[in-house]
mmCIF file of C-alpha atoms in Angstrom:
data_model
loop_
_atom_site.group_PDB
_atom_site.id
_atom_site.type_symbol
_atom_site.label_atom_id
_atom_site.label_comp_id
_atom_site.label_asym_id
_atom_site.label_seq_id
_atom_site.Cartn_x
_atom_site.Cartn_y
_atom_site.Cartn_z
ATOM 1 C CA MET A 1 0.000 0.000 0.000
ATOM 2 C CA VAL A 2 1.321 3.423 -0.944
ATOM 3 C CA LEU A 3 0.729 6.179 1.611
ATOM 4 C CA ASP A 4 -0.345 9.517 0.180
ATOM 5 C CA ALA A 5 -0.072 12.979 1.758
ATOM 6 C CA GLN A 6 -3.494 12.628 3.430
ATOM 7 C CA ASP A 7 -2.507 9.301 4.994
ATOM 8 C CA GLN A 8 0.745 10.766 6.277
ATOM 9 C CA ALA A 9 -1.068 13.773 7.751
ATOM 10 C CA MET A 10 -3.501 11.528 9.622
ATOM 11 C CA LEU A 11 -0.692 9.266 10.852
ATOM 12 C CA ARG A 12 1.231 12.287 12.192
ATOM 13 C CA VAL A 13 -1.845 13.320 14.209
ATOM 14 C CA LEU A 14 -2.370 9.764 15.482
ATOM 15 C CA SER A 15 1.283 9.458 16.493
ATOM 16 C CA ARG A 16 0.747 12.419 18.839
ATOM 17 C CA ASP A 17 -2.728 11.386 20.019
ATOM 18 C CA GLY A 18 -4.029 7.924 19.244
ATOM 19 C CA ARG A 19 -7.499 9.017 20.366
ATOM 20 C CA ALA A 20 -7.838 11.802 17.771
ATOM 21 C CA GLY A 21 -11.304 11.874 16.267
ATOM 22 C CA HIS A 22 -12.290 11.658 12.626
ATOM 23 C CA GLY A 23 -12.939 15.412 12.537
ATOM 24 C CA GLU A 24 -9.423 16.251 13.707
ATOM 25 C CA LEU A 25 -7.896 13.720 11.313
ATOM 26 C CA ALA A 26 -9.990 15.065 8.441
ATOM 27 C CA ALA A 27 -8.920 18.644 9.197
ATOM 28 C CA ALA A 28 -5.244 17.651 9.179
ATOM 29 C CA ALA A 29 -5.630 15.685 5.945
ATOM 30 C CA GLY A 30 -7.875 18.194 4.171
ATOM 31 C CA CYS A 31 -10.742 15.752 3.631
ATOM 32 C CA SER A 32 -14.173 14.976 5.052
ATOM 33 C CA PRO A 33 -14.591 13.009 8.287
ATOM 34 C CA ALA A 34 -16.250 10.218 6.274
ATOM 35 C CA THR A 35 -13.199 10.011 3.997
ATOM 36 C CA ALA A 36 -10.867 9.987 7.014
ATOM 37 C CA ARG A 37 -12.911 7.195 8.643
ATOM 38 C CA ARG A 38 -12.935 5.109 5.439
ATOM 39 C CA ARG A 39 -9.187 5.599 4.864
ATOM 40 C CA LEU A 40 -8.369 4.629 8.462
ATOM 41 C CA GLY A 41 -10.300 1.420 7.929
ATOM 42 C CA GLN A 42 -8.269 0.716 4.797
ATOM 43 C CA LEU A 43 -4.989 1.428 6.588
ATOM 44 C CA ARG A 44 -5.958 -0.911 9.426
ATOM 45 C CA ALA A 45 -7.090 -3.661 7.040
ATOM 46 C CA ALA A 46 -3.784 -3.411 5.149
ATOM 47 C CA GLY A 47 -1.795 -3.708 8.385
ATOM 48 C CA VAL A 48 -0.297 -0.235 8.006
ATOM 49 C CA LEU A 49 -2.025 1.028 11.142
ATOM 50 C CA ARG A 50 -2.837 -0.698 14.399
ATOM 51 C CA PHE A 51 -3.948 0.677 17.715
ATOM 52 C CA ASP A 52 -2.185 -0.384 20.875
ATOM 53 C CA VAL A 53 -2.876 0.390 24.527
ATOM 54 C CA GLU A 54 0.094 1.105 26.785
ATOM 55 C CA VAL A 55 -0.388 0.438 30.484
ATOM 56 C CA PRO A 56 2.525 1.290 32.774
ATOM 57 C CA PRO A 57 3.774 -2.014 34.228
ATOM 58 C CA ARG A 58 3.682 -0.657 37.799
ATOM 59 C CA ALA A 59 -0.071 -0.111 37.471
ATOM 60 C CA LEU A 60 -0.384 -3.897 37.055
ATOM 61 C CA GLY A 61 1.941 -4.717 39.945
ATOM 62 C CA HIS A 62 5.057 -5.320 37.833
ATOM 63 C CA HIS A 63 8.077 -3.575 39.334
ATOM 64 C CA ALA A 64 11.037 -5.220 37.575
ATOM 65 C CA GLU A 65 11.789 -4.394 33.952
ATOM 66 C CA ALA A 66 14.962 -5.408 32.154
ATOM 67 C CA TRP A 67 16.560 -5.485 28.726
ATOM 68 C CA LEU A 68 18.181 -8.787 27.805
ATOM 69 C CA TRP A 69 21.019 -8.884 25.298
ATOM 70 C CA MET A 70 21.827 -12.396 24.105
ATOM 71 C CA LYS A 71 24.392 -14.100 21.973
ATOM 72 C CA VAL A 72 22.578 -17.003 20.377
ATOM 73 C CA ARG A 73 24.010 -19.629 18.039
ATOM 74 C CA PRO A 74 22.915 -18.476 14.556
ATOM 75 C CA ALA A 75 21.309 -21.842 13.803
ATOM 76 C CA ARG A 76 19.075 -21.403 16.884
ATOM 77 C CA LEU A 77 18.264 -17.689 16.519
ATOM 78 C CA THR A 78 14.790 -18.186 15.050
ATOM 79 C CA ALA A 79 13.833 -20.871 17.573
ATOM 80 C CA VAL A 80 15.087 -18.929 20.599
ATOM 81 C CA GLY A 81 13.389 -15.755 19.349
ATOM 82 C CA ALA A 82 10.092 -17.609 18.913
ATOM 83 C CA ALA A 83 10.387 -19.201 22.364
ATOM 84 C CA LEU A 84 11.003 -15.835 24.018
ATOM 85 C CA ALA A 85 8.162 -14.238 22.059
ATOM 86 C CA ALA A 86 5.808 -16.823 23.554
ATOM 87 C CA HIS A 87 6.759 -15.827 27.132
ATOM 88 C CA PRO A 88 4.208 -13.510 28.765
ATOM 89 C CA GLU A 89 7.117 -11.689 30.457
ATOM 90 C CA ALA A 90 8.506 -10.573 27.077
ATOM 91 C CA ASP A 91 7.231 -7.223 25.828
ATOM 92 C CA VAL A 92 9.486 -7.092 22.783
ATOM 93 C CA VAL A 93 11.845 -9.590 21.140
ATOM 94 C CA ALA A 94 14.059 -8.662 18.187
ATOM 95 C CA ALA A 95 16.970 -10.014 16.203
ATOM 96 C CA VAL A 96 19.733 -7.387 16.207
ATOM 97 C CA THR A 97 23.283 -6.878 15.012
ATOM 98 C CA GLY A 98 26.329 -5.919 17.024
ATOM 99 C CA PRO A 99 27.777 -7.610 20.100
ATOM 100 C CA ALA A 100 24.471 -9.462 20.634
ATOM 101 C CA ASN A 101 22.165 -10.970 18.028
ATOM 102 C CA LEU A 102 18.916 -11.167 20.022
ATOM 103 C CA MET A 103 17.396 -8.714 22.477
ATOM 104 C CA ALA A 104 14.278 -8.720 24.585
ATOM 105 C CA GLY A 105 12.503 -6.335 26.897
ATOM 106 C CA VAL A 106 10.891 -8.164 29.815
ATOM 107 C CA THR A 107 8.633 -7.205 32.704
ATOM 108 C CA CYS A 108 8.328 -9.214 35.927
ATOM 109 C CA ARG A 109 6.534 -8.687 39.236
ATOM 110 C CA ASP A 110 9.720 -8.111 41.244
ATOM 111 C CA THR A 111 13.451 -8.885 41.217
ATOM 112 C CA ARG A 112 12.903 -12.412 42.587
ATOM 113 C CA ASP A 113 10.505 -13.101 39.729
ATOM 114 C CA LEU A 114 13.032 -11.649 37.276
ATOM 115 C CA TYR A 115 15.750 -13.926 38.693
ATOM 116 C CA ARG A 116 13.474 -16.976 38.355
ATOM 117 C CA TYR A 117 12.584 -15.953 34.812
ATOM 118 C CA LEU A 118 16.245 -15.645 33.814
ATOM 119 C CA THR A 119 17.397 -18.862 35.468
ATOM 120 C CA GLU A 120 14.394 -21.110 34.834
ATOM 121 C CA ARG A 121 12.951 -19.862 31.531
ATOM 122 C CA VAL A 122 15.741 -18.154 29.561
ATOM 123 C CA ALA A 123 18.889 -20.009 30.653
ATOM 124 C CA PRO A 124 17.602 -23.457 29.570
ATOM 125 C CA LEU A 125 16.872 -22.303 25.993
ATOM 126 C CA ASP A 126 19.079 -24.294 23.654
ATOM 127 C CA GLY A 127 21.419 -22.012 21.756
ATOM 128 C CA VAL A 128 21.773 -19.122 24.226
ATOM 129 C CA ARG A 129 25.531 -18.784 24.674
ATOM 130 C CA GLU A 130 25.662 -15.530 26.647
ATOM 131 C CA LEU A 131 23.100 -13.352 28.384
ATOM 132 C CA GLU A 132 23.535 -9.798 29.602
ATOM 133 C CA THR A 133 20.762 -8.361 31.742
ATOM 134 C CA ALA A 134 20.275 -4.614 32.100
ATOM 135 C CA PRO A 135 17.616 -3.787 34.709
ATOM 136 C CA VAL A 136 15.611 -0.643 33.935
ATOM 137 C CA SER A 137 16.006 1.859 36.756
ATOM 138 C CA ARG A 138 13.760 4.552 35.238
ATOM 139 C CA THR A 139 11.700 4.876 32.070
ATOM 140 C CA VAL A 140 11.902 8.334 30.533
ATOM 141 C CA LYS A 141 9.659 7.778 27.495
ATOM 142 C CA ARG A 142 7.197 5.077 26.535
ATOM 143 C CA ALA A 143 5.227 4.917 23.246
ATOM 144 C CA GLY A 144 5.232 8.556 22.223
ATOM 145 C CA ALA A 145 4.868 10.318 25.562
ATOM 146 C CA ALA A 146 7.422 11.236 28.198
ATOM 147 C CA VAL A 147 6.848 9.438 31.500
ATOM 148 C CA PRO A 148 6.640 11.765 34.546
#
């Protein structure tokens, strides 16, 4: 799907406020609210646009976040990535380049839960050669808005 100037205008508005109404999107794109509504439906159907709700982990009782940087045997990269992606603790899993080839952002209830997760769920994965854990001490920005 090719994005035109109207699409890009609406996406800029949505990137600032995902709750923007059809009237605001139409004004930014220079079209009618009905056209904005129809085009948003097309963008969603094509997979160009999706709506996501961000809830701060602490609001759900999760107080331990960490970034995991792993060196995984290349032949096992896809399998380890898929296994991590299936873990409810994993918020994001991505193949990367540099000193590590797989990274994950994880959220656990507390540091004991994080320790159990690392030793009982991640360590046994076949192909993980090295694991570096970087606990998050403070989040400054999450999904488009600075965190107070």
